[in-house]
mmCIF file of C-alpha atoms and ligand atoms in Angstrom:
data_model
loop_
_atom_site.group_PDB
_atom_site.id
_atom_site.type_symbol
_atom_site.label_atom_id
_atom_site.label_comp_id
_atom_site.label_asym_id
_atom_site.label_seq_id
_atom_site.Cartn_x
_atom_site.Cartn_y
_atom_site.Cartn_z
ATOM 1 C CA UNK A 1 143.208 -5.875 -104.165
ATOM 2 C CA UNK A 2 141.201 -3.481 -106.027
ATOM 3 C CA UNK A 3 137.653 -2.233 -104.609
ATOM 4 C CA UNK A 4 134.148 -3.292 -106.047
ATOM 5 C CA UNK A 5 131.099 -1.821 -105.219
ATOM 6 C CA UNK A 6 128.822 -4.899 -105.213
ATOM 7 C CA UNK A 7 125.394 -3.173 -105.071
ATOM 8 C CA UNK A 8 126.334 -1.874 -109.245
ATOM 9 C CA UNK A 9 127.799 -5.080 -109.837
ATOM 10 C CA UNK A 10 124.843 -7.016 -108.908
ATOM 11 C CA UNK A 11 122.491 -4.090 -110.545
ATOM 12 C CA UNK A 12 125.167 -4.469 -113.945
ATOM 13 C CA UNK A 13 124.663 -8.264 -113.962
ATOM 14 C CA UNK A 14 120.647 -8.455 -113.451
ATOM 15 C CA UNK A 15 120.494 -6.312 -116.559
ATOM 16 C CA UNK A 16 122.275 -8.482 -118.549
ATOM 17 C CA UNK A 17 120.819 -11.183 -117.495
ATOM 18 C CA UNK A 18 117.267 -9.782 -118.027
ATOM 19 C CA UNK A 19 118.731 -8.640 -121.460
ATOM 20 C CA UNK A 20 119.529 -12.171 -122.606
ATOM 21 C CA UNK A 21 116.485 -13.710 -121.001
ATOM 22 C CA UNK A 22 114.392 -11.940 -123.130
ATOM 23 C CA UNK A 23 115.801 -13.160 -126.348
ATOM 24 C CA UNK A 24 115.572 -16.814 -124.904
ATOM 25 C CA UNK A 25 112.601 -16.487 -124.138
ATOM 26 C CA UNK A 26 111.437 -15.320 -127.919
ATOM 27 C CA UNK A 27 113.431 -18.140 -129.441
ATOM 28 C CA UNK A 28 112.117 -20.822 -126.996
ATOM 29 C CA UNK A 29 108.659 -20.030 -127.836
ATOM 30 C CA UNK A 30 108.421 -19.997 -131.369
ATOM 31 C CA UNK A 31 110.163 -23.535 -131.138
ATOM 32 C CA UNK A 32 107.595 -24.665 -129.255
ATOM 33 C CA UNK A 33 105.616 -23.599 -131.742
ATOM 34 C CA UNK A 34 107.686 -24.345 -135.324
ATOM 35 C CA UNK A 35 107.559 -28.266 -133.818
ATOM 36 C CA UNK A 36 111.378 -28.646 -133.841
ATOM 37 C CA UNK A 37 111.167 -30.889 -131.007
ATOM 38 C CA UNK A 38 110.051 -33.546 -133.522
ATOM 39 C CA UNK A 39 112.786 -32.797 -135.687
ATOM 40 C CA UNK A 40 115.100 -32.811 -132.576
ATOM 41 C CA UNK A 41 117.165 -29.567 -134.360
ATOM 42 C CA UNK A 42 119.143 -28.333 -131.868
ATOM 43 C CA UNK A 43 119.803 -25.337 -134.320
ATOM 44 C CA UNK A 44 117.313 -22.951 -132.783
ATOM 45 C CA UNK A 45 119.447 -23.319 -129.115
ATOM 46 C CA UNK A 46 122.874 -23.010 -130.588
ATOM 47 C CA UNK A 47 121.587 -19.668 -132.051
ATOM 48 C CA UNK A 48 120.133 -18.393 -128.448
ATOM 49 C CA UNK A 49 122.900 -19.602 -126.921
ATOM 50 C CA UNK A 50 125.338 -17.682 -128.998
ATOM 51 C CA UNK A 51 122.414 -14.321 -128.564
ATOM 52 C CA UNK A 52 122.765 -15.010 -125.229
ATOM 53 C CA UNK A 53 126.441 -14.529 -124.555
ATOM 54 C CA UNK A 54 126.982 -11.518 -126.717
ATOM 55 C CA UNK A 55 124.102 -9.738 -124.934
ATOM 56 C CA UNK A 56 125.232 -10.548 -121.515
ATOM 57 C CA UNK A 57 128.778 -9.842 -122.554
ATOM 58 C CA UNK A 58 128.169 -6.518 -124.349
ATOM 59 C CA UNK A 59 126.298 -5.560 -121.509
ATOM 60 C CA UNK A 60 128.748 -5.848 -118.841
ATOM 61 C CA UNK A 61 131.164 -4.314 -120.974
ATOM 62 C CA UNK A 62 129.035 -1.310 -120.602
ATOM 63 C CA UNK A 63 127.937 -1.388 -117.168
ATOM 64 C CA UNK A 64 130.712 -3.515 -115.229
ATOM 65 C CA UNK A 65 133.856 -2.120 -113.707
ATOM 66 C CA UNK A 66 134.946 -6.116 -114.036
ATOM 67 C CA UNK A 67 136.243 -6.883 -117.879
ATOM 68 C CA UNK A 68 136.904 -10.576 -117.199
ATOM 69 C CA UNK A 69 133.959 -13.309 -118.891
ATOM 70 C CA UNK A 70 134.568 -16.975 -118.656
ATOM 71 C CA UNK A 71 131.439 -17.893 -121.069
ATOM 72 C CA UNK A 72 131.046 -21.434 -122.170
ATOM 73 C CA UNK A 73 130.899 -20.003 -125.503
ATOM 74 C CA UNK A 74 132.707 -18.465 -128.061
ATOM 75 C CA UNK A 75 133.019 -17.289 -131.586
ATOM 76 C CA UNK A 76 135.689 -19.583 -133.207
ATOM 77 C CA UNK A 77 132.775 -22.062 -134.444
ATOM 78 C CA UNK A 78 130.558 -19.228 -136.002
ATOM 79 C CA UNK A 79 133.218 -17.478 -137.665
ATOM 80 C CA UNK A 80 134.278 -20.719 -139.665
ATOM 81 C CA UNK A 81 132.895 -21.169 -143.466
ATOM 82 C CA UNK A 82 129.430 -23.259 -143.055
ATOM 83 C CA UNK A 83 128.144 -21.482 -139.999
ATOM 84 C CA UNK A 84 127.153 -18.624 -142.377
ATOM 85 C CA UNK A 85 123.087 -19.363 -141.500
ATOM 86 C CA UNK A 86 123.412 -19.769 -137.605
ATOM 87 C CA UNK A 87 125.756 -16.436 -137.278
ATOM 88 C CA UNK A 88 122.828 -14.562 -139.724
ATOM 89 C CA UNK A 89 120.214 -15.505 -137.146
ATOM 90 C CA UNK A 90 122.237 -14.398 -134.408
ATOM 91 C CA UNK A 91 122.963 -11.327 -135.397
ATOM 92 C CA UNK A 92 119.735 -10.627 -136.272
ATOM 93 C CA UNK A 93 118.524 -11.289 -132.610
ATOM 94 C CA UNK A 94 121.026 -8.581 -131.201
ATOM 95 C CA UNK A 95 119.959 -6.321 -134.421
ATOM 96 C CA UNK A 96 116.477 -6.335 -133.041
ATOM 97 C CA UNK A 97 118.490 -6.187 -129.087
ATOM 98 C CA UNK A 98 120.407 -3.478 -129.969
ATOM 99 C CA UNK A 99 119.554 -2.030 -132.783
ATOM 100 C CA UNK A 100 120.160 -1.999 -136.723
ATOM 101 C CA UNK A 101 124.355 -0.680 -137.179
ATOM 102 C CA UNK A 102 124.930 -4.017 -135.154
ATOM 103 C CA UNK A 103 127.591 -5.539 -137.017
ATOM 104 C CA UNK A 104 128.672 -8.882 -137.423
ATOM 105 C CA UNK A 105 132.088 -8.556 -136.418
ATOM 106 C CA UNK A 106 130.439 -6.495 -133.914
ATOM 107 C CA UNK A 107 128.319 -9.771 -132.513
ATOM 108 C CA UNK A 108 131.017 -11.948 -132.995
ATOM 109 C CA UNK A 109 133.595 -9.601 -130.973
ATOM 110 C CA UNK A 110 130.755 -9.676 -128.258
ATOM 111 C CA UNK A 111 130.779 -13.326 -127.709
ATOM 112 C CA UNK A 112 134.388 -13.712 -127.532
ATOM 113 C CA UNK A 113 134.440 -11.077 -124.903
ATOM 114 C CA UNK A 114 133.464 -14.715 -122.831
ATOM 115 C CA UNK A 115 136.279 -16.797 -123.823
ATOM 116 C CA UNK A 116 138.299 -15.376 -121.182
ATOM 117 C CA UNK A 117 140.645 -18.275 -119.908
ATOM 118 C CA UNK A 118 140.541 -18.293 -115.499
ATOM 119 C CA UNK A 119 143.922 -18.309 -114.103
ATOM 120 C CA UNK A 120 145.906 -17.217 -110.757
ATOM 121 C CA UNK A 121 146.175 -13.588 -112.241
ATOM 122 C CA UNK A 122 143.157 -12.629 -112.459
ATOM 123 C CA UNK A 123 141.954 -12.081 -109.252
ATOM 124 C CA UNK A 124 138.095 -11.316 -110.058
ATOM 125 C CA UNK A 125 136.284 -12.562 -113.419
ATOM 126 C CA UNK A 126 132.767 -13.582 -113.977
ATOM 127 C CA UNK A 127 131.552 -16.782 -115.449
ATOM 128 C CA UNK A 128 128.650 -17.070 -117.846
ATOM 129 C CA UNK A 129 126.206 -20.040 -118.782
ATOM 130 C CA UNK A 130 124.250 -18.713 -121.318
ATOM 131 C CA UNK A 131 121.885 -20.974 -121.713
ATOM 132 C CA UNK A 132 121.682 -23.518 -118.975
ATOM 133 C CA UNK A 133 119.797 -26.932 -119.363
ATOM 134 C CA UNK A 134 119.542 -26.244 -123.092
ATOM 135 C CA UNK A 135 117.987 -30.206 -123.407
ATOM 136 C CA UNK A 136 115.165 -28.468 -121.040
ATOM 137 C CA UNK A 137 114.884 -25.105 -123.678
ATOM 138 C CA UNK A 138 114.582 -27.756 -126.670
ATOM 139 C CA UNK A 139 111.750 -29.505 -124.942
ATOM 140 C CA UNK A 140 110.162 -26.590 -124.109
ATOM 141 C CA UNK A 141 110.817 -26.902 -120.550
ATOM 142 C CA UNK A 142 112.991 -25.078 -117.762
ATOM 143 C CA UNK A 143 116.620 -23.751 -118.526
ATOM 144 C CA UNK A 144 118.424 -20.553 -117.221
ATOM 145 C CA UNK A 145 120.816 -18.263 -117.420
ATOM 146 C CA UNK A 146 123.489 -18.328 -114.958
ATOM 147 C CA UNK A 147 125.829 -15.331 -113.851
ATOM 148 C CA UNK A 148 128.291 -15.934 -111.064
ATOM 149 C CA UNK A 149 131.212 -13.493 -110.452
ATOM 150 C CA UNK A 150 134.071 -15.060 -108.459
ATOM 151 C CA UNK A 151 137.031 -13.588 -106.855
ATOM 152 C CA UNK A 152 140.160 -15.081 -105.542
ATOM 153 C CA UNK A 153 138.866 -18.578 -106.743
ATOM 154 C CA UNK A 154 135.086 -17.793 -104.193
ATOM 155 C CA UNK A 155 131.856 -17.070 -105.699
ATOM 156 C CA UNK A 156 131.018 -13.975 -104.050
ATOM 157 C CA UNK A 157 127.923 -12.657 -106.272
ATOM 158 C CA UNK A 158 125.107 -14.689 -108.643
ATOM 159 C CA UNK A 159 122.327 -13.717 -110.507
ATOM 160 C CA UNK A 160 120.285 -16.819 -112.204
ATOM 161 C CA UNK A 161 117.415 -15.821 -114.185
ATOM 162 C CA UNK A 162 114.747 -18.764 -114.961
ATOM 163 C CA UNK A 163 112.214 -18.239 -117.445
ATOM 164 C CA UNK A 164 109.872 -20.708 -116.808
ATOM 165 C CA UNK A 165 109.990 -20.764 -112.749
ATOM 166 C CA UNK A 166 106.978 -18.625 -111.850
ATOM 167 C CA UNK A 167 108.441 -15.169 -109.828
ATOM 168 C CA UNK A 168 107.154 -13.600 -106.722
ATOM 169 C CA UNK A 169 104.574 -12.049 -108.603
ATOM 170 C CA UNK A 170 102.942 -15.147 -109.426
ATOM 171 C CA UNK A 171 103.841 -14.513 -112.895
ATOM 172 C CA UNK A 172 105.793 -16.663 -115.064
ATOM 173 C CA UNK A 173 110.178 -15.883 -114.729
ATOM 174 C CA UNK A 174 111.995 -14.830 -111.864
ATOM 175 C CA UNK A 175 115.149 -14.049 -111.186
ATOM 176 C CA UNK A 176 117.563 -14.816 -108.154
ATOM 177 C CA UNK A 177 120.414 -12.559 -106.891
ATOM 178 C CA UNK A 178 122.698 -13.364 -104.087
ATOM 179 C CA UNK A 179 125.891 -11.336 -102.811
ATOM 180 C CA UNK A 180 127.977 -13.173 -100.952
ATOM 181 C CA UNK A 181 127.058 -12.212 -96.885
ATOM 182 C CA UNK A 182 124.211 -10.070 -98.226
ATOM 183 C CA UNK A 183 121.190 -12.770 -98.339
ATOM 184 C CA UNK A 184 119.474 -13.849 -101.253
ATOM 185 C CA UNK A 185 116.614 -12.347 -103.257
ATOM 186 C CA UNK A 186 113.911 -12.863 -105.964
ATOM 187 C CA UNK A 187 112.435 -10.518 -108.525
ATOM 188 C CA UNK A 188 110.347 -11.059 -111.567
ATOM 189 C CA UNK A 189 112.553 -11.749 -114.259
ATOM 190 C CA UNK A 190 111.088 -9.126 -116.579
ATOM 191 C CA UNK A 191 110.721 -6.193 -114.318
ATOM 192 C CA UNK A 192 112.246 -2.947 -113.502
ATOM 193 C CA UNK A 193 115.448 -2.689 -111.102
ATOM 194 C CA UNK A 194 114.732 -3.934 -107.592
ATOM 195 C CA UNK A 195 110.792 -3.783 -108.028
ATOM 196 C CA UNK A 196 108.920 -6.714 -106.249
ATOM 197 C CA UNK A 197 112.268 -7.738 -105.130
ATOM 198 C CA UNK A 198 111.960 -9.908 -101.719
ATOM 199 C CA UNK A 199 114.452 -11.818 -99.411
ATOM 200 C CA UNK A 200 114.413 -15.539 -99.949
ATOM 201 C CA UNK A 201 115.462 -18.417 -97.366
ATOM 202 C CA UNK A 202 115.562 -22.360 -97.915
ATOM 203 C CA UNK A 203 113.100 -24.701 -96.103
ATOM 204 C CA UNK A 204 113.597 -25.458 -92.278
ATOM 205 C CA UNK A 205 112.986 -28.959 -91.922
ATOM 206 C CA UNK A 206 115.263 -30.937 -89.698
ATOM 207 C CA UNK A 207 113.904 -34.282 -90.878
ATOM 208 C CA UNK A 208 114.853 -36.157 -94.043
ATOM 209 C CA UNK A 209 111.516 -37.971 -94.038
ATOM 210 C CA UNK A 210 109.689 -35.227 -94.880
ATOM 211 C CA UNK A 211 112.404 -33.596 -97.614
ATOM 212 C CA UNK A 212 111.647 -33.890 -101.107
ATOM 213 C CA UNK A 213 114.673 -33.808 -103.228
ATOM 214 C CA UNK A 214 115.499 -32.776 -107.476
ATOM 215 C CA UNK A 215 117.609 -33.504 -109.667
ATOM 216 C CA UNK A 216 118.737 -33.456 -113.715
ATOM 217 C CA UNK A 217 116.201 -34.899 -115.905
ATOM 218 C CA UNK A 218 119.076 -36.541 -117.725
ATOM 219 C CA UNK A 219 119.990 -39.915 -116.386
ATOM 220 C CA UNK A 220 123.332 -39.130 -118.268
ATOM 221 C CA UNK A 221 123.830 -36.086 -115.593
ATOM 222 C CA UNK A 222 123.296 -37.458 -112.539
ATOM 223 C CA UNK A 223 123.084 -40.923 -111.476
ATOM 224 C CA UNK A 224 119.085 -41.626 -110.735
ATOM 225 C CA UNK A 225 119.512 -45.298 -109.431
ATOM 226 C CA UNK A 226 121.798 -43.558 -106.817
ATOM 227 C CA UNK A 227 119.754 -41.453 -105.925
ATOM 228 C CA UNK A 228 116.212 -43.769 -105.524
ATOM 229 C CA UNK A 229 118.706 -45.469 -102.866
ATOM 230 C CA UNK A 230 119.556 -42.300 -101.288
ATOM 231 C CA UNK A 231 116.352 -41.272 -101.023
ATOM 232 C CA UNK A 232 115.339 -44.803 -99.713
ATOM 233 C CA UNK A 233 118.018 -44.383 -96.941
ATOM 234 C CA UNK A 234 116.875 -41.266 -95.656
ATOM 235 C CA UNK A 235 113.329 -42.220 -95.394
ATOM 236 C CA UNK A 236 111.451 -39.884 -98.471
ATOM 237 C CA UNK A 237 108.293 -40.889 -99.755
ATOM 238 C CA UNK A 238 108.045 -38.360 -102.230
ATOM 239 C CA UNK A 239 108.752 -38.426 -105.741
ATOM 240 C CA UNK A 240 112.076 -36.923 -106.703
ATOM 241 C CA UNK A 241 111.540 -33.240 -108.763
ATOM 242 C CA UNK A 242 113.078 -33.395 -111.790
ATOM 243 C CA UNK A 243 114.390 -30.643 -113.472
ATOM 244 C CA UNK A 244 116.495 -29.075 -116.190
ATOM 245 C CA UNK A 245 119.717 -26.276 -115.367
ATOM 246 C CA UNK A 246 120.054 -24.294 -111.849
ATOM 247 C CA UNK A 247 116.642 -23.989 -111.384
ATOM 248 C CA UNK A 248 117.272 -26.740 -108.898
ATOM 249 C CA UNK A 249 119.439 -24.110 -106.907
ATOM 250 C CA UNK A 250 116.484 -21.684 -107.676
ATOM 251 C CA UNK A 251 114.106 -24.457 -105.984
ATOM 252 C CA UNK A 252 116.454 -25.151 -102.717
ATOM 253 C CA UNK A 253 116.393 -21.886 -102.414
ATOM 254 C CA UNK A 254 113.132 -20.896 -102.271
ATOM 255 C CA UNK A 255 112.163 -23.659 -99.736
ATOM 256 C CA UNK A 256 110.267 -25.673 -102.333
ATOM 257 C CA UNK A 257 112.820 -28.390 -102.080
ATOM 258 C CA UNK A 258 115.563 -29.383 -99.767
ATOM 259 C CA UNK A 259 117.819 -31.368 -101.508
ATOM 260 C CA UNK A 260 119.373 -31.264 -105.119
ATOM 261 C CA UNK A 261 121.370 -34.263 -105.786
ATOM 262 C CA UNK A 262 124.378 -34.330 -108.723
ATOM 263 C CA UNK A 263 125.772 -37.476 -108.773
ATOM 264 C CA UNK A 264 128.410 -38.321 -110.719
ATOM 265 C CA UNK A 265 127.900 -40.892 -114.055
ATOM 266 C CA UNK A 266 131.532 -41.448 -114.399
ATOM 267 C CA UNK A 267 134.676 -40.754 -112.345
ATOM 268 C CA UNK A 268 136.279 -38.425 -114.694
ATOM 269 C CA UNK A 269 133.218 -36.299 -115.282
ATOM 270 C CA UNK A 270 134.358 -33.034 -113.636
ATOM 271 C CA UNK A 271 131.756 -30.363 -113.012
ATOM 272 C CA UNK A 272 132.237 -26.884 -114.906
ATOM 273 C CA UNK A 273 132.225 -23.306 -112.639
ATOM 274 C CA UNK A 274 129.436 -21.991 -114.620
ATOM 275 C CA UNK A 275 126.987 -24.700 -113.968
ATOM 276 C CA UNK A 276 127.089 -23.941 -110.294
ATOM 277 C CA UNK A 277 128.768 -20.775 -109.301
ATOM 278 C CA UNK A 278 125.196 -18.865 -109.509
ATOM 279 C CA UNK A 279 123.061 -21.403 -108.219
ATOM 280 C CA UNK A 280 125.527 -22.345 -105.558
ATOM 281 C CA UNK A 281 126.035 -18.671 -104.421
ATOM 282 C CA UNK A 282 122.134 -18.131 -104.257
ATOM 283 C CA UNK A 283 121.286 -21.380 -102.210
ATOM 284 C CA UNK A 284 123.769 -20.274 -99.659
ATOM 285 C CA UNK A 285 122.783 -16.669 -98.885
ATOM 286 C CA UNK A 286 118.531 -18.266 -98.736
ATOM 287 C CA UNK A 287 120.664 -19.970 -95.632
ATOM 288 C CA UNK A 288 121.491 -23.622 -97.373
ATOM 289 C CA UNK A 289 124.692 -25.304 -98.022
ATOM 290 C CA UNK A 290 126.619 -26.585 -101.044
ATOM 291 C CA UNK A 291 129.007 -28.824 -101.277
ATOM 292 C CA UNK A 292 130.123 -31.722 -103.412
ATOM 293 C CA UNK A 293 129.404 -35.225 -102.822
ATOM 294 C CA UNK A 294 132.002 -36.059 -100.491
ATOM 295 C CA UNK A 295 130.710 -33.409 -98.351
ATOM 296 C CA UNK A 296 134.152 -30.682 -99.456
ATOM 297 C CA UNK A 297 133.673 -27.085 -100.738
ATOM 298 C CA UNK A 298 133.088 -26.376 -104.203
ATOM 299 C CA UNK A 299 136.601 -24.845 -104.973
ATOM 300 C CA UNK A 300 136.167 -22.572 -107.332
ATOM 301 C CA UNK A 301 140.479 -21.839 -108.085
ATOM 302 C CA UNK A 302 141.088 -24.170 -111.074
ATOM 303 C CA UNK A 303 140.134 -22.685 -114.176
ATOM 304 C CA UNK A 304 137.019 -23.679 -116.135
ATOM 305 C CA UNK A 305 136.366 -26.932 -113.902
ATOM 306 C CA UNK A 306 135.600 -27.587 -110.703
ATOM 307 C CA UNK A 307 138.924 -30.006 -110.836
ATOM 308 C CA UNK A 308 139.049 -30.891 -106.980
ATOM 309 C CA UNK A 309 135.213 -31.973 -106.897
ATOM 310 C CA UNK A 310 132.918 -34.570 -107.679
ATOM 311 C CA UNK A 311 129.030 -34.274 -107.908
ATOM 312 C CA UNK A 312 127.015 -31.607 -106.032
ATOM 313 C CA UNK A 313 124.489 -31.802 -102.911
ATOM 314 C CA UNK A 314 122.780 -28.871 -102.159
ATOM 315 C CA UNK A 315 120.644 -28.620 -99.008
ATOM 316 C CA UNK A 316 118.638 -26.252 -96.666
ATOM 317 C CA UNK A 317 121.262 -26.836 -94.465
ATOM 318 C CA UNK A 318 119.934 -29.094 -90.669
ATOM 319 C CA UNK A 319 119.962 -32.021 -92.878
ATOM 320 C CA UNK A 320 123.117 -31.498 -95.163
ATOM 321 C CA UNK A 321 125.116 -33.997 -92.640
ATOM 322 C CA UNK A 322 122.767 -36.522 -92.741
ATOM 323 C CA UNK A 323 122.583 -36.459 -96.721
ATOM 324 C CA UNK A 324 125.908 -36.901 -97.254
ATOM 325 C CA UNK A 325 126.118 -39.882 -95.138
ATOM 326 C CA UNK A 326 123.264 -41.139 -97.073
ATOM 327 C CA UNK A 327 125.168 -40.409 -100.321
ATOM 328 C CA UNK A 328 128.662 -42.278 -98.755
ATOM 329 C CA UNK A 329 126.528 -45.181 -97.726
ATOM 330 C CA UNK A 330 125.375 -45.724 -101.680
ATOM 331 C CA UNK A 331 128.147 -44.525 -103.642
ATOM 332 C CA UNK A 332 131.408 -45.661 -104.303
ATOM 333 C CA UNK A 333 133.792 -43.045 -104.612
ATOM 334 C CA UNK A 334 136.776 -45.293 -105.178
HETATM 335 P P1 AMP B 1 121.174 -30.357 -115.892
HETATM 336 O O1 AMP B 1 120.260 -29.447 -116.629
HETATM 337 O O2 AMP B 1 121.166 -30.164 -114.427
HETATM 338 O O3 AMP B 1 121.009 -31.782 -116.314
HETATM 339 O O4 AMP B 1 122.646 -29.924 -116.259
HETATM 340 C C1 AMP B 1 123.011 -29.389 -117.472
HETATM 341 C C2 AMP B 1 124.517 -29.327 -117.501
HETATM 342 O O5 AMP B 1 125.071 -30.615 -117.351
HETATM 343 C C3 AMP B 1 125.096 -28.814 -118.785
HETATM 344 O O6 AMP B 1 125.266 -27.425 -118.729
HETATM 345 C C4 AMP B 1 126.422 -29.547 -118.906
HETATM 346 O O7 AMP B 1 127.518 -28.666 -118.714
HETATM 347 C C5 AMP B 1 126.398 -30.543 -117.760
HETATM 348 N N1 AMP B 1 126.844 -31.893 -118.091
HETATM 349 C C6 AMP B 1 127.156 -32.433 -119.297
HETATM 350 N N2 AMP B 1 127.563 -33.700 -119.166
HETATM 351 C C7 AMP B 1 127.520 -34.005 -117.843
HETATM 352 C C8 AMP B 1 127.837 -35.157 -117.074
HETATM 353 N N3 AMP B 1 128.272 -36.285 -117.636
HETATM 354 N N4 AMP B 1 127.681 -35.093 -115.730
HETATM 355 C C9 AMP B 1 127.225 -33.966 -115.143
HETATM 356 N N5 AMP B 1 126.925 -32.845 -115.829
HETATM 357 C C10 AMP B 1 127.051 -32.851 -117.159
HETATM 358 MG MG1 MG B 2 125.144 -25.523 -118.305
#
């Protein structure tokens, strides 16, 4: 197998990520503002979305030694006759990214750089979730974008940014980086290289009672009434935290929570690699553990889904056991 250096790797994807956060962030606000949450027009996250993968893509095309980009995204819907308005606003987001010769062809060719397929021959490839949570960016709430480079089917590096979690600067953004056996770390989202950077570990509690536990905001993502039960089994008082995208995994992390519960809302439901490989990778270096609902590994060999997996727990760790017996007491797996 071919070498990587991971330290450029990790410094590659943190400036793509900061790259694309930065347009996010731009479109988020002015919705906000423009009051399309009344209008519930999901237009104005479809068009960051698509800004968001060609930024991150073109980026690592520049600064990664790894090609390989498993985006949820690509171009075949903005290319097609009736997308004409969506691909103008797009392109004018990387215009004002990357400057004015940016083509269209140019922006569309960047997206599909992400519609790599995963399979066994490609032993390293990254995997892109542009926009995270975007039901959280619509409401003006938390979403991220998630950056997880796997190799031989193992997430061995993740950068998440999160707008809207404050950093270590007290400021609003930050942005978590883990490489696999290297720890985990937080910087502000908008700053320069490693600046502010500092190591991160989960909570230490050894007690369920006193855990406090998050999950999706959408009933439809994770199974709430499951998880009331859960929570009633292993003794918490406190109310669950709910929130949009990875910034669950950014909140595990950081010790602010100790569980994130994903329970599943149907049995064929199967979880996709970019909606964890980041998060997953980031909670484990801060000293936590991930691993589905049954209590196996998140394997990350079967393409675009998470195929031999159900659900998600993430933990600090002393009380992962006891969690999952909690979860195999309430739900029925069969
Ligand atoms: P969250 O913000 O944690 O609610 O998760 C957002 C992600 O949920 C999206 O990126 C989707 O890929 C994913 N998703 C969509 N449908 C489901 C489902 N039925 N169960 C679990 N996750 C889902
Ligand atoms: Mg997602």
């Amino acid at each position: 197998m071919s070498k990587i250096d991971f330290a450029s790797e990790l410094e590659a994807a943190v400036v793509a990520v900061r790259d694309a956060a930065d347009v996010c962030q731009s479109v988020q606000k002015n919705l906000v503002s423009a009051a399309t949450l009344e209008k519930k027009d999901r237009s104005p996250v479809t068009v960051a979305d698509f800004a968001s993968q060609a930024l991150v893509c073109s980026s690592l095309a520049e600064y990664s030694k790894i090609a390989e980009v498993v985006g949820e995204e690509n171009a075949a819907e903005l290319r097609e006759a009736g997308a004409e308005a969506t691909r103008e606003k797009v392109v004018l987001h990387l215009r004002n990214a990357r400057g004015a010769e940016v083509s269209t062809d140019q922006a569309l060719d960047w997206i599909d750089l992400g519609g790599v397929d995963p399979d066994d021959s490609i032993e390293r490839y990254w995997t892109l979730d542009p926009i995270d949570g975007t039901k959280g960016f619509l409401r003006g709430e938390q979403y991220a974008i998630a950056l997880g480079l796997i190799e031989n089917g193992r997430v061995v590096l993740g950068v998440l940014g999160c707008p809207n979690l404050p950093g270590p600067d007290g400021k609003q953004g930050c942005l978590l980086t883990a490489v696999r056996g290297q720890g985990a770390e937080v910087r502000p989202l908008m700053g320069s290289g490693r600046d502010g950077a500092t190591r991160i570990s989960v909570s230490d509690i050894t007690s369920t009672a006193a855990a406090r536990f998050c999950e999706s905001v959408e009933s439809g993502h994770s199974d709430q009434g499951q998880s009331a039960d859960i929570a009633a089994v292993l003794e918490i008082t406190e109310d669950p935290v709910r929130v949009d995208s990875q910034a669950k995994y950014a909140i595990v992390a950081q010790g602010d929570a100790q569980i994130y519960l994903r329970l599943p809302t149907s049995k064929e439901y199967r979880e996709k690699i970019w909606d964890h490989a980041a998060g997953m990778i980031v909670v484990e270096e801060a000293g936590g553990r991930v691993t589905d609902a049954r209590g196996f590994s998140l394997d990350y060999g079967h393409g675009r889904m998470l195929e031999n997996n159900s659900g998600v727990i993430a933990t600090n760790g002393p009380i992962h056991e006891a969690v999952l017996k909690a979860v195999a007491d309430v739900v029925n797996f069969d």
